[in-house]
JSON list of C-alpha atoms in Angstrom, two decimals:
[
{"chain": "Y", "resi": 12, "resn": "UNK", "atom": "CA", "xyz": [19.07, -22.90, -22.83]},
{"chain": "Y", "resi": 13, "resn": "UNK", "atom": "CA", "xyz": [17.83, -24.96, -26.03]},
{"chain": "Y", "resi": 14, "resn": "UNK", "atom": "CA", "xyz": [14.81, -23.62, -27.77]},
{"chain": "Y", "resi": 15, "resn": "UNK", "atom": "CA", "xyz": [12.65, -25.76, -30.38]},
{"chain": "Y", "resi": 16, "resn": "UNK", "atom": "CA", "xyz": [10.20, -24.02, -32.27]},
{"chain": "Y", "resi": 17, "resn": "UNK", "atom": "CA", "xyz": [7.09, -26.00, -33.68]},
{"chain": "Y", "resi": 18, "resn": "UNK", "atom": "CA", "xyz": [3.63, -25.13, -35.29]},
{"chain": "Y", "resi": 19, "resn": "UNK", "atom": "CA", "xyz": [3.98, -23.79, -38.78]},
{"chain": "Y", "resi": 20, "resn": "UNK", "atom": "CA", "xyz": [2.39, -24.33, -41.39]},
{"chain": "Y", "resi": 21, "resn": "UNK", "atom": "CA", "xyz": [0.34, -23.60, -44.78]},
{"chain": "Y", "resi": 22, "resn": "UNK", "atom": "CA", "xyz": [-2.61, -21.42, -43.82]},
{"chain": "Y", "resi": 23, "resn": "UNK", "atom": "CA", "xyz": [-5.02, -18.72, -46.09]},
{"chain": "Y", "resi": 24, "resn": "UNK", "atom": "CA", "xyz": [-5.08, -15.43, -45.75]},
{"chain": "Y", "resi": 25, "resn": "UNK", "atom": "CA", "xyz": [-7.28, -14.33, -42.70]},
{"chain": "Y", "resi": 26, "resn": "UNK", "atom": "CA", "xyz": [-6.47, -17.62, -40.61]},
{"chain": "Y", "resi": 27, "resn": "UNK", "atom": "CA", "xyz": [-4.88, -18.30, -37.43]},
{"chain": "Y", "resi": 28, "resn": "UNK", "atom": "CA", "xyz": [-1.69, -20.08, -36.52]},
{"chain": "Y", "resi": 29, "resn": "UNK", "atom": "CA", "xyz": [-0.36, -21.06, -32.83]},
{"chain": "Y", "resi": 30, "resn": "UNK", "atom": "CA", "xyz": [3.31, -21.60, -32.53]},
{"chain": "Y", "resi": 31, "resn": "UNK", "atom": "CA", "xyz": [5.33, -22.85, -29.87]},
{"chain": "Y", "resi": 32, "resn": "UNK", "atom": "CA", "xyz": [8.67, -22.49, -27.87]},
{"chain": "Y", "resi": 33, "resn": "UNK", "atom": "CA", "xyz": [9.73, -25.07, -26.01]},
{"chain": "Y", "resi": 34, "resn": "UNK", "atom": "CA", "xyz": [12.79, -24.18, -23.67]},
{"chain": "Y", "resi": 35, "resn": "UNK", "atom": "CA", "xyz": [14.70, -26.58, -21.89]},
{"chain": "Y", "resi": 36, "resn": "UNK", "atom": "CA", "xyz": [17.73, -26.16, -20.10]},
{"chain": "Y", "resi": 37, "resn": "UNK", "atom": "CA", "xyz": [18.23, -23.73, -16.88]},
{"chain": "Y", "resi": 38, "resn": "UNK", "atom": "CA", "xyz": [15.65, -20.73, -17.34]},
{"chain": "Y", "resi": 39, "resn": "UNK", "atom": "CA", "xyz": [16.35, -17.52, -15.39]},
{"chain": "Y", "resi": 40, "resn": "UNK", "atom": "CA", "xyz": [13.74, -15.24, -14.39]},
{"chain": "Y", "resi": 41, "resn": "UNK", "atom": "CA", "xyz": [15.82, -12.27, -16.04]},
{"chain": "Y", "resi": 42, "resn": "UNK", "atom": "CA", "xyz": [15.56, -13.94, -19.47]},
{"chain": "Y", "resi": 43, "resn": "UNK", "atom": "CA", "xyz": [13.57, -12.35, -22.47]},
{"chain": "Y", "resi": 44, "resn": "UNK", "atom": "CA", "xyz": [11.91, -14.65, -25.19]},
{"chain": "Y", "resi": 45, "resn": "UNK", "atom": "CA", "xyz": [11.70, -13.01, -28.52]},
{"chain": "Y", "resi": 46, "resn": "UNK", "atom": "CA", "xyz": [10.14, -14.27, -31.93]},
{"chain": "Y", "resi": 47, "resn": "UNK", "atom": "CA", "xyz": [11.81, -13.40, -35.19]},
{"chain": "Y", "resi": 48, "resn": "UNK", "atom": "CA", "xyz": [11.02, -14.08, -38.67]},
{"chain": "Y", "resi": 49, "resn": "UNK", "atom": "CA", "xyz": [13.11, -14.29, -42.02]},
{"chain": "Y", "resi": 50, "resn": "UNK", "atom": "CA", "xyz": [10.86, -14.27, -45.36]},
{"chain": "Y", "resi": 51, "resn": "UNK", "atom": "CA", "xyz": [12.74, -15.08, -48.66]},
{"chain": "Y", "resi": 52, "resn": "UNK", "atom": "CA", "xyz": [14.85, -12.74, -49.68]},
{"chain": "Y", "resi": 53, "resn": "UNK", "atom": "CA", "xyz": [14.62, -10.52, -47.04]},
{"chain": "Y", "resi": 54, "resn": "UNK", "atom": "CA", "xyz": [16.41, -9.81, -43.33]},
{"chain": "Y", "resi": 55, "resn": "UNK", "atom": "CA", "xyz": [15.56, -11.32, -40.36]},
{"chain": "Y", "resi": 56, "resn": "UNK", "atom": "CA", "xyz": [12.94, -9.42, -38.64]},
{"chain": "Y", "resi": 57, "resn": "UNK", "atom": "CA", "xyz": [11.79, -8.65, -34.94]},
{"chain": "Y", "resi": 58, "resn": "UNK", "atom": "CA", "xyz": [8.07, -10.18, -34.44]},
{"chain": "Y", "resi": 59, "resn": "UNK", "atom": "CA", "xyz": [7.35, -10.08, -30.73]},
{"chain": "Y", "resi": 60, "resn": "UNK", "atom": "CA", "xyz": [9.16, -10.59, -26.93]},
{"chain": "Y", "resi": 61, "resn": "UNK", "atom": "CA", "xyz": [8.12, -11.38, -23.30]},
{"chain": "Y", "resi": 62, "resn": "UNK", "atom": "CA", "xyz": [9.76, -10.98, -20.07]},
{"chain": "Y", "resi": 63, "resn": "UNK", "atom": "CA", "xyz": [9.91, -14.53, -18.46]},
{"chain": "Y", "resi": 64, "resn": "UNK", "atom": "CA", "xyz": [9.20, -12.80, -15.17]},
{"chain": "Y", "resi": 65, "resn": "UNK", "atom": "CA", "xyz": [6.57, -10.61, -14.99]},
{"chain": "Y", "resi": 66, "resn": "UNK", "atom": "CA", "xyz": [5.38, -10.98, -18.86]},
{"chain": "Y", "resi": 67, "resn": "UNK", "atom": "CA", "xyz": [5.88, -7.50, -20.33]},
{"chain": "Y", "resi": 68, "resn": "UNK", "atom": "CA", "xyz": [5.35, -8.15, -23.98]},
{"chain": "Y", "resi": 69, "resn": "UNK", "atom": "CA", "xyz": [6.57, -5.74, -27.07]},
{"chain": "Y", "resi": 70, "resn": "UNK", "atom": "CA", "xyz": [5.40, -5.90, -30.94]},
{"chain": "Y", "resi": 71, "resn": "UNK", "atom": "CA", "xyz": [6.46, -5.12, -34.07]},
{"chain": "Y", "resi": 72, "resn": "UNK", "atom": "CA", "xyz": [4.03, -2.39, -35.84]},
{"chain": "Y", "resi": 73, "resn": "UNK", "atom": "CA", "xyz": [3.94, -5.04, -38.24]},
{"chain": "Y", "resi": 74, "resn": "UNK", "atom": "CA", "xyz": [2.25, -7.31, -36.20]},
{"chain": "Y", "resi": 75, "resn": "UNK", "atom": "CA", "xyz": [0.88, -5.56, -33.64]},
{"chain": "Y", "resi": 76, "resn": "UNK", "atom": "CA", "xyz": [-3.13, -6.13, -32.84]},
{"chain": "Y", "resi": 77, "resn": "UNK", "atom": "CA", "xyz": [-3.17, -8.87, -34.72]},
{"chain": "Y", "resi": 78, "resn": "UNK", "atom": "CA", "xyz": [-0.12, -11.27, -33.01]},
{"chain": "Y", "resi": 79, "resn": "UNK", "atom": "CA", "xyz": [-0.26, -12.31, -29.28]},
{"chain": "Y", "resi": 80, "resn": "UNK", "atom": "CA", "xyz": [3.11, -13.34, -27.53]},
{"chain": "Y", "resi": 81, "resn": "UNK", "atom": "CA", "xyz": [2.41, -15.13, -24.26]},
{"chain": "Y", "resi": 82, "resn": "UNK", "atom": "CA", "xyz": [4.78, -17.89, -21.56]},
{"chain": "Y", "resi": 83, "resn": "UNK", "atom": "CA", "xyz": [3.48, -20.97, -19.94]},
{"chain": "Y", "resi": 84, "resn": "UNK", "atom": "CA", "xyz": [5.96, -21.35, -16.73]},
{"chain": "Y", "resi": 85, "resn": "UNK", "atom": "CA", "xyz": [4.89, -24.61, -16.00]},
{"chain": "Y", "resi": 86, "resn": "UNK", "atom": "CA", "xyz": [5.19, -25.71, -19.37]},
{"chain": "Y", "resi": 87, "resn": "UNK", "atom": "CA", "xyz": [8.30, -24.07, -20.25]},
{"chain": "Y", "resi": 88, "resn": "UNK", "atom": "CA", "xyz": [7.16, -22.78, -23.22]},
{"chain": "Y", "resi": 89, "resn": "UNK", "atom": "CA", "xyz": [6.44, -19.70, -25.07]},
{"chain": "Y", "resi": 90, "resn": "UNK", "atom": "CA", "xyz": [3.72, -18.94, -27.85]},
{"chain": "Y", "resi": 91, "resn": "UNK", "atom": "CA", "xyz": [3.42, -16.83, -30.41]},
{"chain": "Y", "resi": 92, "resn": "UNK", "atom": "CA", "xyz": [-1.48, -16.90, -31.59]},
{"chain": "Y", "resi": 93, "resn": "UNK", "atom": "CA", "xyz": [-1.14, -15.42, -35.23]},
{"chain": "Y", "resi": 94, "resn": "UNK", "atom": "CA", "xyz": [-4.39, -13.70, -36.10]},
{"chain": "Y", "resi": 95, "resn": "UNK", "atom": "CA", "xyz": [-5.86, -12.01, -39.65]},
{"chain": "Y", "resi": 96, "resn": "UNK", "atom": "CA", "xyz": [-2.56, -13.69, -41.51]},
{"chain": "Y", "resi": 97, "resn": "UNK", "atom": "CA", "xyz": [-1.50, -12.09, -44.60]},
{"chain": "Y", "resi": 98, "resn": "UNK", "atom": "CA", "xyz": [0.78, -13.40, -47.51]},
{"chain": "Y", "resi": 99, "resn": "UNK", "atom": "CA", "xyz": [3.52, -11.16, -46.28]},
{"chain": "Y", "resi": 100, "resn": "UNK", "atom": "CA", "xyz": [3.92, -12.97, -43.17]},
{"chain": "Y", "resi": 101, "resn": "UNK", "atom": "CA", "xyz": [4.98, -15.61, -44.70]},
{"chain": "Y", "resi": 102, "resn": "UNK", "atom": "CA", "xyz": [8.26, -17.11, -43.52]},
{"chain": "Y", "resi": 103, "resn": "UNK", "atom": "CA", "xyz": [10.37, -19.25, -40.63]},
{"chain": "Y", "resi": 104, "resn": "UNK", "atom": "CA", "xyz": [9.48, -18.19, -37.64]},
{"chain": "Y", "resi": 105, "resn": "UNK", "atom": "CA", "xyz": [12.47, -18.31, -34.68]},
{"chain": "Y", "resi": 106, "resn": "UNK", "atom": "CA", "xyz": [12.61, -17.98, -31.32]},
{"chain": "Y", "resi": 107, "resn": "UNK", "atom": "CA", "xyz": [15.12, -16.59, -29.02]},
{"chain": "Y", "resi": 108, "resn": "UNK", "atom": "CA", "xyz": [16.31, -15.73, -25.81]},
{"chain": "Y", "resi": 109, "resn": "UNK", "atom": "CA", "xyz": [18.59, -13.53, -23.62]},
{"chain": "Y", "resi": 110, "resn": "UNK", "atom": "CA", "xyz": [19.44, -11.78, -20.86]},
{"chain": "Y", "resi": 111, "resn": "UNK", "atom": "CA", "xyz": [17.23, -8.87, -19.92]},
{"chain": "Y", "resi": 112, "resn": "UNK", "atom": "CA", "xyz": [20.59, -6.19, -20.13]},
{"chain": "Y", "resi": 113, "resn": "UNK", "atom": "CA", "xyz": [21.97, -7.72, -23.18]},
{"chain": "Y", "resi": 114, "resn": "UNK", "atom": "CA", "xyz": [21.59, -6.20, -26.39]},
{"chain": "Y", "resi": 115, "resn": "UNK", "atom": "CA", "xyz": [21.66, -9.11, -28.75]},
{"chain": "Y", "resi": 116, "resn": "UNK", "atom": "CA", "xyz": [19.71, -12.26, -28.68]},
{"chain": "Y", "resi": 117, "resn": "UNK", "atom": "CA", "xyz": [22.19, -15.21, -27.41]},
{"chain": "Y", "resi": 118, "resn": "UNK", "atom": "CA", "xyz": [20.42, -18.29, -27.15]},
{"chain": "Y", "resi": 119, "resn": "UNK", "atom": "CA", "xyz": [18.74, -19.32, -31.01]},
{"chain": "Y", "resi": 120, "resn": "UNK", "atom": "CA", "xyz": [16.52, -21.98, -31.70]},
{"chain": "Y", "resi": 121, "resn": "UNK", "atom": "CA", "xyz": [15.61, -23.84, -35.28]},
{"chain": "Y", "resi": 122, "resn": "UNK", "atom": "CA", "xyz": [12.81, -22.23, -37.38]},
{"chain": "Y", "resi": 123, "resn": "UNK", "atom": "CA", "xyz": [9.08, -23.20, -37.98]},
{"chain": "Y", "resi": 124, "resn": "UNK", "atom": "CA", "xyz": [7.88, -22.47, -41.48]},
{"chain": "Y", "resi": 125, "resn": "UNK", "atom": "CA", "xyz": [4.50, -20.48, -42.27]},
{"chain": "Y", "resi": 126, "resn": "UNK", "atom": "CA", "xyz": [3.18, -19.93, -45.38]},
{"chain": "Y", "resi": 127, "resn": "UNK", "atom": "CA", "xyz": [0.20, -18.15, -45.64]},
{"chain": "Y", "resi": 128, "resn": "UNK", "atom": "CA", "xyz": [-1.96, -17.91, -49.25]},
{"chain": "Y", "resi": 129, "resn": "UNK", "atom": "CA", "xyz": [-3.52, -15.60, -50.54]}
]
């Protein structure tokens, strides 16, 4: 699968940000879709995934309560709603993909910046 990320941008502290996913290619039903993020300086991170089937979603502590991971089926596509942004979520966003029993993400697509002021 291909995955194209889209939505970032420069926001204040306390706003809201919706990215997107788009996945093209042959989806299977076993897949998991995963946001990551890499701030300067620093590792990538785990933000948030979603079972394709079924939608069972997992967050970082980080982001938990205040970042909603969802998947539009028709549309392909996968979000990521960003709530009560702070300065230290700033960074490119990613999305991912694989299999439900693989360990590693397989399937990477190009990043979305956010930058958040404070």
């Amino acid at each position: 699968v291909q995955l194209q990320a889209s939505g970032g941008g420069l926001v204040q502290a306390g706003g809201s940000l919706r990215l997107s996913c788009e996945v093209s290619g042959r989806i299977f039903s076993s897949y998991i879709m995963g946001w990551f993020r890499q701030a300067p300086g620093k590792e990538r991170e785990f933000v948030a995934s979603i079972k394709w089937s079924g939608g069972s979603t997992y967050y970082a502590d980080s982001v938990k309560g205040r970042f909603t991971i969802s998947r539009d089926n028709a549309k392909n596509t996968v979000y990521l709603q960003m709530n009560s942004l702070k300065a230290e979520d700033t960074a490119v966003y990613v999305c991912a993909a694989r299999y439900n029993v693989a360990v590693e993400y397989t399937n990477w697509g190009q990043g979305t910046l956010v930058t958040v002021s404070s």
